[in-house]
Short mmCIF file of C-alpha atoms in Angstrom, two decimals:
data_model
loop_
_atom_site.label_atom_id
_atom_site.label_comp_id
_atom_site.label_asym_id
_atom_site.label_seq_id
_atom_site.Cartn_x
_atom_site.Cartn_y
_atom_site.Cartn_z
CA UNK A 1 14.66 2.05 -18.52
CA UNK A 2 12.62 -0.26 -16.34
CA UNK A 3 12.98 -0.18 -12.57
CA UNK A 4 10.82 -2.31 -10.32
CA UNK A 5 10.63 -0.56 -6.95
CA UNK A 6 7.54 -2.16 -5.44
CA UNK A 7 8.99 -5.19 -3.66
CA UNK A 8 6.57 -4.78 -0.75
CA UNK A 9 3.73 -5.49 -3.19
CA UNK A 10 5.33 -8.57 -4.68
CA UNK A 11 8.69 -9.80 -5.95
CA UNK A 12 9.97 -11.37 -9.14
CA UNK A 13 10.14 -15.16 -8.97
CA UNK A 14 13.49 -16.71 -8.14
CA UNK A 15 14.90 -18.76 -11.06
CA UNK A 16 15.85 -21.52 -8.63
CA UNK A 17 12.27 -21.58 -7.32
CA UNK A 18 10.85 -21.78 -10.86
CA UNK A 19 13.18 -24.69 -11.64
CA UNK A 20 12.34 -26.49 -8.42
CA UNK A 21 8.62 -26.05 -9.08
CA UNK A 22 8.90 -27.28 -12.66
CA UNK A 23 10.75 -30.36 -11.52
CA UNK A 24 8.18 -30.95 -8.78
CA UNK A 25 5.27 -30.64 -11.21
CA UNK A 26 6.88 -33.03 -13.68
CA UNK A 27 8.28 -35.61 -11.32
CA UNK A 28 6.37 -35.34 -8.08
CA UNK A 29 2.79 -35.06 -9.21
CA UNK A 30 1.67 -37.75 -6.76
CA UNK A 31 -0.79 -36.94 -3.99
CA UNK A 32 1.08 -36.80 -0.66
CA UNK A 33 -1.87 -38.63 0.90
CA UNK A 34 -1.51 -41.67 -1.43
CA UNK A 35 0.31 -44.70 -0.08
CA UNK A 36 2.04 -45.83 -3.28
CA UNK A 37 5.53 -44.79 -4.17
CA UNK A 38 4.93 -41.57 -6.15
CA UNK A 39 2.53 -40.41 -3.45
CA UNK A 40 5.06 -41.08 -0.74
CA UNK A 41 7.77 -39.36 -2.77
CA UNK A 42 5.58 -36.23 -2.79
CA UNK A 43 4.98 -36.66 0.93
CA UNK A 44 8.73 -36.78 1.57
CA UNK A 45 9.23 -33.58 -0.42
CA UNK A 46 6.41 -31.92 1.53
CA UNK A 47 7.85 -32.86 4.90
CA UNK A 48 11.36 -31.84 3.88
CA UNK A 49 9.96 -28.42 2.92
CA UNK A 50 8.27 -28.18 6.31
CA UNK A 51 11.58 -28.90 8.06
CA UNK A 52 13.39 -26.30 6.00
CA UNK A 53 10.79 -23.59 6.60
CA UNK A 54 10.73 -24.40 10.32
CA UNK A 55 14.51 -24.11 10.65
CA UNK A 56 14.49 -20.59 9.18
CA UNK A 57 12.44 -19.23 12.11
CA UNK A 58 13.70 -21.70 14.76
CA UNK A 59 10.41 -23.60 14.92
CA UNK A 60 9.66 -27.33 14.98
CA UNK A 61 8.45 -28.82 11.67
CA UNK A 62 5.15 -29.82 13.27
CA UNK A 63 4.53 -26.16 14.11
CA UNK A 64 4.43 -25.16 10.43
CA UNK A 65 1.11 -25.22 8.52
CA UNK A 66 1.13 -24.45 4.81
CA UNK A 67 -1.60 -22.04 3.68
CA UNK A 68 -2.69 -20.16 0.57
CA UNK A 69 -0.78 -17.09 1.74
CA UNK A 70 -0.47 -14.44 4.43
CA UNK A 71 -4.13 -13.46 4.55
CA UNK A 72 -5.27 -17.02 5.23
CA UNK A 73 -2.60 -17.46 7.91
CA UNK A 74 -3.67 -14.18 9.58
CA UNK A 75 -7.32 -15.23 9.52
CA UNK A 76 -6.60 -18.68 10.91
CA UNK A 77 -4.35 -17.53 13.75
CA UNK A 78 -6.67 -14.73 14.88
CA UNK A 79 -9.85 -16.79 14.61
CA UNK A 80 -8.27 -19.72 16.43
CA UNK A 81 -7.15 -17.62 19.39
CA UNK A 82 -10.49 -15.76 19.43
CA UNK A 83 -12.54 -18.95 19.43
CA UNK A 84 -10.48 -20.47 22.24
CA UNK A 85 -10.75 -17.20 24.18
CA UNK A 86 -14.52 -17.00 23.76
CA UNK A 87 -14.91 -20.47 25.29
CA UNK A 88 -13.27 -19.10 28.43
CA UNK A 89 -15.23 -15.86 28.36
CA UNK A 90 -12.25 -13.88 27.06
CA UNK A 91 -13.38 -11.68 24.20
CA UNK A 92 -10.89 -8.82 24.16
CA UNK A 93 -8.24 -8.52 21.45
CA UNK A 94 -5.39 -5.99 21.22
CA UNK A 95 -3.93 -4.91 17.89
CA UNK A 96 -2.55 -1.76 16.30
CA UNK A 97 -4.08 0.97 14.15
CA UNK A 98 -1.87 0.26 11.14
CA UNK A 99 -2.18 -3.50 10.67
CA UNK A 100 -2.72 -5.02 7.24
CA UNK A 101 -6.37 -5.35 6.22
CA UNK A 102 -6.07 -9.13 6.51
CA UNK A 103 -5.83 -8.50 10.25
CA UNK A 104 -8.03 -5.38 10.60
CA UNK A 105 -10.92 -6.80 8.59
CA UNK A 106 -10.77 -10.10 10.48
CA UNK A 107 -10.98 -8.10 13.70
CA UNK A 108 -13.94 -6.12 12.31
CA UNK A 109 -15.77 -9.37 11.64
CA UNK A 110 -14.98 -10.56 15.16
CA UNK A 111 -16.39 -7.31 16.56
CA UNK A 112 -19.71 -8.19 14.92
CA UNK A 113 -19.47 -11.51 16.74
CA UNK A 114 -19.19 -9.73 20.10
CA UNK A 115 -15.44 -9.22 20.50
CA UNK A 116 -14.02 -6.02 21.90
CA UNK A 117 -10.97 -4.76 19.99
CA UNK A 118 -8.39 -2.23 21.19
CA UNK A 119 -6.27 -0.69 18.42
CA UNK A 120 -3.10 0.74 19.92
CA UNK A 121 -1.60 3.96 18.56
CA UNK A 122 1.56 3.65 16.49
CA UNK A 123 2.81 7.18 17.14
CA UNK A 124 4.60 9.47 14.73
CA UNK A 125 7.49 7.06 14.21
CA UNK A 126 5.19 4.14 13.32
CA UNK A 127 6.18 1.95 16.25
CA UNK A 128 3.99 0.25 18.84
CA UNK A 129 5.15 0.68 22.45
CA UNK A 130 5.39 -2.54 24.51
CA UNK A 131 4.41 -0.68 27.69
CA UNK A 132 1.19 0.38 25.95
CA UNK A 133 0.53 -3.23 25.01
CA UNK A 134 0.96 -4.17 28.66
CA UNK A 135 -1.30 -1.34 29.84
CA UNK A 136 -4.02 -2.45 27.41
CA UNK A 137 -4.06 -6.08 28.59
CA UNK A 138 -7.16 -6.92 30.62
CA UNK A 139 -8.25 -10.07 32.43
CA UNK A 140 -10.45 -10.89 29.41
CA UNK A 141 -7.75 -10.34 26.76
CA UNK A 142 -7.29 -13.48 24.68
CA UNK A 143 -4.95 -12.26 21.92
CA UNK A 144 -2.45 -9.59 20.96
CA UNK A 145 -1.81 -9.29 17.23
CA UNK A 146 0.88 -6.84 16.10
CA UNK A 147 2.60 -6.90 12.72
CA UNK A 148 6.35 -7.57 12.58
CA UNK A 149 7.10 -4.87 10.01
CA UNK A 150 4.64 -2.51 8.40
CA UNK A 151 3.89 -3.04 4.71
CA UNK A 152 3.65 0.64 3.82
CA UNK A 153 6.20 2.47 5.93
CA UNK A 154 8.41 -0.52 6.76
CA UNK A 155 8.76 0.21 10.46
CA UNK A 156 9.95 -2.77 12.51
CA UNK A 157 8.10 -3.41 15.77
CA UNK A 158 9.68 -4.42 19.11
CA UNK A 159 8.33 -7.95 18.70
CA UNK A 160 10.52 -9.63 21.31
CA UNK A 161 9.46 -7.11 23.97
CA UNK A 162 5.79 -7.37 23.02
CA UNK A 163 6.07 -11.17 23.12
CA UNK A 164 7.61 -11.02 26.57
CA UNK A 165 4.76 -8.81 27.83
CA UNK A 166 2.15 -11.17 26.37
CA UNK A 167 3.70 -14.25 27.90
CA UNK A 168 4.06 -12.58 31.30
CA UNK A 169 0.30 -12.05 31.19
CA UNK A 170 -0.46 -15.42 29.57
CA UNK A 171 -2.02 -13.83 26.51
CA UNK A 172 -1.53 -15.40 23.06
CA UNK A 173 0.62 -13.39 20.65
CA UNK A 174 0.30 -13.40 16.86
CA UNK A 175 2.46 -11.44 14.46
CA UNK A 176 1.75 -10.80 10.79
CA UNK A 177 5.31 -11.20 9.53
CA UNK A 178 4.50 -11.07 5.82
CA UNK A 179 6.97 -8.23 5.19
CA UNK A 180 9.56 -9.51 7.66
CA UNK A 181 10.09 -13.16 6.72
CA UNK A 182 12.96 -13.04 4.27
CA UNK A 183 14.59 -9.68 4.99
CA UNK A 184 14.78 -10.09 8.78
CA UNK A 185 16.21 -12.83 11.01
CA UNK A 186 13.35 -14.22 13.10
CA UNK A 187 13.49 -16.62 16.04
CA UNK A 188 9.98 -17.48 17.19
CA UNK A 189 11.21 -19.10 20.42
CA UNK A 190 13.48 -16.26 21.53
CA UNK A 191 10.87 -13.67 20.53
CA UNK A 192 7.98 -15.36 22.38
CA UNK A 193 5.83 -15.62 19.28
CA UNK A 194 2.81 -17.96 19.42
CA UNK A 195 1.58 -17.49 15.85
CA UNK A 196 3.36 -16.04 12.83
CA UNK A 197 2.02 -15.49 9.31
CA UNK A 198 4.15 -15.43 6.17
CA UNK A 199 3.65 -15.13 2.42
CA UNK A 200 5.85 -16.68 -0.26
CA UNK A 201 5.59 -14.07 -3.00
CA UNK A 202 7.16 -11.39 -0.81
CA UNK A 203 10.49 -13.23 -0.88
CA UNK A 204 10.69 -14.25 -4.56
CA UNK A 205 8.51 -17.34 -4.22
CA UNK A 206 5.26 -18.05 -6.07
CA UNK A 207 1.93 -16.38 -5.27
CA UNK A 208 -0.92 -18.25 -3.58
CA UNK A 209 1.18 -19.96 -0.94
CA UNK A 210 2.37 -19.08 2.53
CA UNK A 211 2.61 -20.57 5.97
CA UNK A 212 1.39 -20.21 9.51
CA UNK A 213 3.62 -20.99 12.43
CA UNK A 214 1.57 -22.04 15.46
CA UNK A 215 3.50 -22.90 18.60
CA UNK A 216 2.93 -26.45 19.84
CA UNK A 217 -0.08 -26.49 22.16
CA UNK A 218 -1.70 -23.20 21.09
CA UNK A 219 -5.30 -23.37 19.86
CA UNK A 220 -5.58 -23.94 16.11
CA UNK A 221 -8.90 -24.35 14.35
CA UNK A 222 -9.33 -25.29 10.72
CA UNK A 223 -10.90 -22.68 8.43
CA UNK A 224 -11.45 -25.29 5.72
CA UNK A 225 -13.16 -28.56 6.57
CA UNK A 226 -12.40 -31.72 4.65
CA UNK A 227 -9.50 -34.15 4.64
CA UNK A 228 -6.86 -34.62 7.31
CA UNK A 229 -4.06 -32.71 5.56
CA UNK A 230 -1.82 -30.44 7.65
CA UNK A 231 -2.55 -32.53 10.74
CA UNK A 232 -6.25 -31.83 10.38
CA UNK A 233 -5.80 -28.06 10.51
CA UNK A 234 -6.16 -27.30 6.81
CA UNK A 235 -8.10 -29.58 4.50
CA UNK A 236 -7.31 -29.88 0.80
CA UNK A 237 -4.56 -31.52 -1.21
CA UNK A 238 -1.35 -29.65 -0.53
CA UNK A 239 -0.08 -27.16 -3.12
CA UNK A 240 3.20 -29.04 -3.39
CA UNK A 241 4.73 -27.11 -6.33
CA UNK A 242 3.94 -23.87 -4.53
CA UNK A 243 5.36 -25.11 -1.26
CA UNK A 244 8.54 -26.32 -3.00
CA UNK A 245 8.89 -22.98 -4.78
CA UNK A 246 8.37 -21.05 -1.56
CA UNK A 247 10.90 -23.14 0.33
CA UNK A 248 13.52 -22.83 -2.40
CA UNK A 249 13.03 -19.06 -2.55
CA UNK A 250 13.14 -18.77 1.23
CA UNK A 251 16.41 -20.71 1.53
CA UNK A 252 17.95 -18.55 -1.18
CA UNK A 253 16.77 -15.33 0.53
CA UNK A 254 18.07 -16.45 3.91
CA UNK A 255 21.48 -17.44 2.47
CA UNK A 256 22.01 -13.92 1.13
CA UNK A 257 20.13 -12.09 3.87
CA UNK A 258 22.90 -10.31 5.74
CA UNK A 259 24.78 -9.13 2.68
CA UNK A 260 21.56 -8.11 0.96
CA UNK A 261 20.27 -6.23 4.01
CA UNK A 262 23.53 -4.28 4.23
CA UNK A 263 23.45 -3.49 0.50
CA UNK A 264 19.79 -2.43 0.54
CA UNK A 265 20.26 -0.28 3.64
CA UNK A 266 22.89 1.76 1.79
CA UNK A 267 20.58 2.16 -1.23
CA UNK A 268 17.61 3.00 1.00
CA UNK A 269 19.50 5.68 2.92
CA UNK A 270 20.82 7.23 -0.29
CA UNK A 271 17.28 7.32 -1.65
CA UNK A 272 16.02 8.97 1.55
CA UNK A 273 18.81 11.58 1.42
CA UNK A 274 18.07 12.30 -2.23
CA UNK A 275 14.32 12.67 -1.78
CA UNK A 276 14.83 14.81 1.32
CA UNK A 277 16.26 17.45 -1.01
CA UNK A 278 12.75 18.01 -2.35
CA UNK A 279 11.32 20.97 -0.40
CA UNK A 280 8.26 20.38 1.76
CA UNK A 281 8.58 16.63 1.79
CA UNK A 282 8.96 14.19 4.68
CA UNK A 283 9.93 10.59 5.31
CA UNK A 284 7.13 8.53 6.82
CA UNK A 285 8.07 6.31 9.76
CA UNK A 286 11.23 5.83 11.78
CA UNK A 287 14.40 6.46 9.77
CA UNK A 288 16.34 3.54 11.27
CA UNK A 289 13.93 0.94 12.61
CA UNK A 290 12.64 0.16 9.14
CA UNK A 291 12.98 -2.60 6.55
CA UNK A 292 16.22 -2.41 4.57
CA UNK A 293 14.49 -1.60 1.26
CA UNK A 294 11.60 0.60 2.39
CA UNK A 295 11.29 4.31 1.59
CA UNK A 296 7.99 6.15 2.06
CA UNK A 297 7.60 9.89 1.54
CA UNK A 298 4.88 12.52 1.53
CA UNK A 299 5.22 15.44 -0.88
CA UNK A 300 3.08 18.45 -0.15
CA UNK A 301 0.86 19.96 -2.85
CA UNK A 302 0.57 16.95 -5.14
CA UNK A 303 -1.52 13.81 -5.40
CA UNK A 304 -0.03 10.32 -5.39
CA UNK A 305 -1.79 8.64 -8.29
CA UNK A 306 -0.67 11.21 -10.84
CA UNK A 307 2.84 10.87 -9.38
CA UNK A 308 2.75 7.08 -9.88
CA UNK A 309 1.47 7.35 -13.45
CA UNK A 310 4.22 9.77 -14.40
CA UNK A 311 6.88 7.62 -12.73
CA UNK A 312 5.48 4.65 -14.67
CA UNK A 313 5.99 6.68 -17.86
CA UNK A 314 9.63 7.00 -16.81
CA UNK A 315 9.83 3.24 -16.27
CA UNK A 316 9.54 3.18 -12.48
CA UNK A 317 7.02 0.91 -10.73
CA UNK A 318 6.10 2.29 -7.31
CA UNK A 319 3.12 2.59 -4.97
CA UNK A 320 1.16 5.26 -3.12
CA UNK A 321 -1.17 5.56 -0.15
CA UNK A 322 -3.34 8.04 -2.03
CA UNK A 323 -7.09 7.44 -1.95
CA UNK A 324 -7.14 7.57 -5.74
CA UNK A 325 -5.04 4.42 -5.97
CA UNK A 326 -7.23 2.46 -3.59
CA UNK A 327 -10.68 3.22 -4.96
CA UNK A 328 -11.80 4.55 -1.58
CA UNK A 329 -12.19 8.16 -0.50
CA UNK A 330 -9.68 8.00 2.32
CA UNK A 331 -5.93 7.84 1.97
CA UNK A 332 -3.91 5.07 3.59
CA UNK A 333 -4.96 4.18 7.15
CA UNK A 334 -1.26 3.66 7.90
CA UNK A 335 -0.36 7.26 7.06
CA UNK A 336 -3.36 8.55 9.00
CA UNK A 337 -2.28 6.36 11.95
CA UNK A 338 1.13 8.06 12.11
CA UNK A 339 -0.61 11.42 12.16
CA UNK A 340 -0.36 12.55 8.54
CA UNK A 341 -3.46 14.58 7.71
CA UNK A 342 -5.51 13.76 4.59
CA UNK A 343 -4.16 16.65 2.47
CA UNK A 344 -0.60 15.38 2.83
CA UNK A 345 -1.33 11.65 2.92
CA UNK A 346 -2.76 11.89 -0.62
CA UNK A 347 0.70 12.90 -1.82
CA UNK A 348 2.56 9.81 -0.65
CA UNK A 349 5.01 7.59 -2.48
CA UNK A 350 6.27 4.17 -1.43
CA UNK A 351 9.45 2.85 -3.04
CA UNK A 352 10.50 -0.61 -1.89
CA UNK A 353 13.87 -1.78 -3.16
CA UNK A 354 14.96 -5.37 -3.62
CA UNK A 355 17.28 -7.87 -5.19
CA UNK A 356 17.46 -6.41 -8.71
CA UNK A 357 17.93 -2.76 -7.73
CA UNK A 358 21.29 -1.05 -8.22
CA UNK A 359 22.86 2.25 -7.09
CA UNK A 360 22.21 3.55 -10.63
CA UNK A 361 18.51 2.76 -10.21
CA UNK A 362 18.44 4.82 -7.03
CA UNK A 363 20.06 7.85 -8.72
CA UNK A 364 17.59 7.57 -11.61
CA UNK A 365 14.64 7.33 -9.19
CA UNK A 366 15.79 10.40 -7.23
CA UNK A 367 16.10 12.49 -10.37
CA UNK A 368 12.78 11.22 -11.80
CA UNK A 369 10.85 11.87 -8.58
CA UNK A 370 12.34 15.37 -8.31
CA UNK A 371 11.26 16.13 -11.89
CA UNK A 372 7.77 14.72 -11.52
CA UNK A 373 7.07 16.42 -8.17
CA UNK A 374 8.22 19.77 -9.58
CA UNK A 375 6.13 19.26 -12.72
CA UNK A 376 2.94 18.40 -10.81
CA UNK A 377 3.48 21.24 -8.36
CA UNK A 378 3.77 23.54 -11.37
CA UNK A 379 0.03 23.37 -12.00
CA UNK A 380 -1.27 22.43 -8.56
CA UNK A 381 -3.62 25.05 -7.10
CA UNK A 382 -2.70 23.72 -3.64
CA UNK A 383 1.00 24.35 -4.25
CA UNK A 384 0.20 27.84 -5.55
CA UNK A 385 -1.77 28.62 -2.38
CA UNK A 386 1.05 27.28 -0.21
CA UNK A 387 3.56 29.46 -2.03
CA UNK A 388 1.33 32.52 -1.90
CA UNK A 389 0.85 32.07 1.83
CA UNK A 390 -2.88 31.43 1.40
CA UNK A 391 -2.46 28.02 2.99
CA UNK A 392 0.04 27.04 5.68
CA UNK A 393 2.71 24.46 4.91
CA UNK A 394 2.28 21.22 6.81
CA UNK A 395 5.61 19.66 5.90
CA UNK B 1 -5.57 -3.69 -20.37
CA UNK B 2 -4.64 -0.34 -18.93
CA UNK B 3 -6.38 1.50 -16.12
CA UNK B 4 -7.17 4.44 -18.40
CA UNK B 5 -8.11 4.86 -22.06
CA UNK B 6 -5.51 6.19 -24.52
CA UNK B 7 -7.41 9.48 -24.62
CA UNK B 8 -7.20 9.87 -20.85
CA UNK B 9 -3.49 9.07 -20.88
CA UNK B 10 -2.90 11.51 -23.74
CA UNK B 11 -4.62 14.35 -21.87
CA UNK B 12 -2.92 13.37 -18.61
CA UNK B 13 0.56 13.22 -20.12
CA UNK B 14 0.08 16.23 -22.41
CA UNK B 15 -2.50 18.39 -20.66
CA UNK B 16 -3.90 21.21 -22.80
CA UNK B 17 -4.40 24.74 -21.47
CA UNK B 18 -2.42 24.29 -18.28
CA UNK B 19 -1.69 27.40 -16.24
CA UNK B 20 -3.12 30.62 -14.94
CA UNK B 21 -4.76 33.65 -16.57
CA UNK B 22 -3.68 36.56 -14.38
CA UNK B 23 -6.38 38.96 -15.67
CA UNK B 24 -9.11 36.33 -15.92
CA UNK B 25 -12.71 37.48 -16.25
CA UNK B 26 -13.87 34.51 -14.20
CA UNK B 27 -12.30 31.96 -11.88
CA UNK B 28 -13.92 28.78 -10.60
CA UNK B 29 -12.51 26.50 -7.93
CA UNK B 30 -14.03 23.24 -6.66
CA UNK B 31 -13.03 20.29 -4.51
CA UNK B 32 -10.79 20.19 -1.47
CA UNK B 33 -7.36 18.91 -0.55
CA UNK B 34 -8.77 16.57 2.12
CA UNK B 35 -10.50 14.55 -0.60
CA UNK B 36 -7.46 14.73 -2.83
CA UNK B 37 -8.95 16.78 -5.68
CA UNK B 38 -8.94 20.51 -6.36
CA UNK B 39 -9.69 22.00 -9.77
CA UNK B 40 -9.33 25.63 -10.69
CA UNK B 41 -10.49 27.13 -14.01
CA UNK B 42 -9.58 30.58 -15.33
CA UNK B 43 -11.69 32.06 -18.16
CA UNK B 44 -11.09 35.01 -20.45
CA UNK B 45 -14.46 36.05 -21.85
CA UNK B 46 -15.24 38.46 -24.70
CA UNK B 47 -18.66 39.08 -26.24
CA UNK B 48 -20.05 36.13 -24.28
CA UNK B 49 -17.51 33.79 -25.82
CA UNK B 50 -14.75 31.92 -23.94
CA UNK B 51 -11.72 33.42 -25.63
CA UNK B 52 -9.18 31.65 -23.50
CA UNK B 53 -9.18 29.11 -20.68
CA UNK B 54 -6.50 27.70 -18.37
CA UNK B 55 -6.62 25.26 -15.51
CA UNK B 56 -4.71 24.11 -12.45
CA UNK B 57 -5.46 20.76 -10.86
CA UNK B 58 -4.33 18.94 -7.74
CA UNK B 59 -5.51 15.42 -8.23
CA UNK B 60 -5.17 12.05 -9.88
CA UNK B 61 -4.59 11.19 -13.53
CA UNK B 62 -8.25 11.28 -14.46
CA UNK B 63 -8.78 14.61 -12.66
CA UNK B 64 -5.97 16.17 -14.71
CA UNK B 65 -7.23 14.57 -17.94
CA UNK B 66 -10.83 15.66 -17.23
CA UNK B 67 -9.71 19.26 -16.65
CA UNK B 68 -7.68 19.26 -19.82
CA UNK B 69 -10.48 17.80 -21.93
CA UNK B 70 -13.07 20.17 -20.45
CA UNK B 71 -10.95 23.21 -21.30
CA UNK B 72 -10.66 22.03 -24.91
CA UNK B 73 -14.41 21.53 -25.08
CA UNK B 74 -15.24 25.09 -23.97
CA UNK B 75 -12.50 27.10 -25.64
CA UNK B 76 -13.94 29.42 -28.30
CA UNK B 77 -17.50 28.46 -27.35
CA UNK B 78 -20.36 30.87 -26.48
CA UNK B 79 -21.28 30.96 -22.78
CA UNK B 80 -24.74 29.58 -23.57
CA UNK B 81 -23.08 26.40 -24.81
CA UNK B 82 -20.37 26.32 -22.12
CA UNK B 83 -23.00 26.29 -19.37
CA UNK B 84 -24.49 23.14 -20.84
CA UNK B 85 -21.30 21.06 -20.71
CA UNK B 86 -22.01 17.93 -18.71
CA UNK B 87 -19.68 15.49 -16.99
CA UNK B 88 -21.08 12.76 -19.23
CA UNK B 89 -19.88 14.69 -22.28
CA UNK B 90 -16.40 15.05 -20.75
CA UNK B 91 -16.30 11.34 -19.88
CA UNK B 92 -17.46 10.40 -23.38
CA UNK B 93 -14.86 12.62 -25.00
CA UNK B 94 -12.21 10.82 -22.93
CA UNK B 95 -13.46 7.43 -24.19
CA UNK B 96 -14.71 6.65 -20.72
CA UNK B 97 -13.38 6.66 -17.15
CA UNK B 98 -13.24 3.84 -14.58
CA UNK B 99 -16.44 3.80 -12.47
CA UNK B 100 -14.75 5.14 -9.33
CA UNK B 101 -13.23 8.03 -11.33
CA UNK B 102 -16.47 9.47 -12.73
CA UNK B 103 -16.44 12.07 -9.94
CA UNK B 104 -13.36 13.61 -11.61
CA UNK B 105 -15.45 14.52 -14.65
CA UNK B 106 -18.14 15.88 -12.33
CA UNK B 107 -15.49 18.10 -10.79
CA UNK B 108 -14.62 19.46 -14.25
CA UNK B 109 -18.27 20.30 -14.95
CA UNK B 110 -18.58 21.94 -11.54
CA UNK B 111 -15.37 23.96 -11.98
CA UNK B 112 -16.75 25.46 -15.20
CA UNK B 113 -20.15 26.13 -13.59
CA UNK B 114 -18.38 27.77 -10.66
CA UNK B 115 -16.41 30.00 -13.06
CA UNK B 116 -19.61 30.99 -14.88
CA UNK B 117 -21.23 31.89 -11.56
CA UNK B 118 -18.20 33.99 -10.73
CA UNK B 119 -18.55 35.73 -14.11
CA UNK B 120 -22.23 36.51 -13.46
CA UNK B 121 -21.42 37.77 -9.96
CA UNK B 122 -18.67 40.02 -11.30
CA UNK B 123 -21.03 41.37 -13.98
CA UNK B 124 -23.71 42.04 -11.37
CA UNK B 125 -21.33 43.89 -9.06
CA UNK B 126 -20.02 45.95 -11.99
CA UNK B 127 -23.58 46.86 -12.95
CA UNK B 128 -24.28 47.94 -9.39
CA UNK B 129 -21.08 49.96 -9.11
#
């Protein structure tokens, strides 16, 4: 038995993407910047990919910049808006407490450079409130950056409403959409998005490639100096095989999106119902406003790393927000942000379903998690204390 | 390349001496749930020898493996020897631990030390009674 249930971490490569990349590497090895025929052939492929990516999110091709992935896109968008803001004396940025580290760590660096950062609460349900975004906007606010869907608990943010608020106040709006591009239908124009970051390997494309959407006319500074690739906004010969693979995978994901979202929602809800049968456990994040494949639970009295290792022994690949899996002393900042206390946050499990998962997988996972949680509780001094009444139950 | 050595995985998957000794002569508990690690050791002691030992652990794979290994290393041993068990010895017996997991072996050493202190305290209070 082998069940991959960590699609938020990465996804298996699409066969079509592998084939398209192989063909590109063999036949289109030319440099898109070269003027001779094989160079121009590569250039054509590159620009066709740009058009296809743009059409998926209702952008113009010239608004798409290929990057090395989501982290680079996040860095570039945030730094660009910050730099432009600073020139006008605007050094305040609004974000949320449970952003990805690609955003949070960029903001930390900007704080050292004199920026003031407000991290909005995400509440128990893991959702940012647009009215709180509006209340936090100041005359010196240059950027709002709120993720589209959270990578750990899968909660989907009211992006359109936040975008509307930002535009009403003439503040730039970036969204880290790494988990959303693919599973969710996105329209950057209708949703008032100025910058959007995406990563290929989250939707069955290759690793090391992604894109940044930057609305025409918004500030965009290069992080890498050199040649004039990507309209001077990202130097370096384009990763054409990667871009071709990403585009192929994206088209495939979009073609099956609605049917796949409906299928995964059924599997997700069955998994949630099954895991809810475990006493003293709780779902993390809103039950409905979440990604179709995302399930995230806390189980009281156990620790997440040992849970993952035992699930791995049963053939299940999953993830946890436990400190022990991160190498730091604190559990996931996302779980802390939704109000889970340390003791409980250590016992978290993230299962993210995707293309290959079946209803049988879900039944197997439910039964395996039940067994493993019961086994670990069987020799947990915390569980004993909870049962003896020496420690109050939290969940 | 796995995260843990085969020894660690063996003790994690098949922990030795798991459980509780209801009439233990000494109990040691260290760590806290906030940090994600709690280890509890129960000792049965006769003629200054650890006759039996059991443990309960809330923690990661290496915490469980360290507890299991430590109990094996002290079972049947005189208290004089048990008190000298170091975390380095536990780590070595497990064929090593990742750098950020060394504290798990420290916890095992401390749990045993805490149990021995409990034993001494119980002896002292008996003598006074």
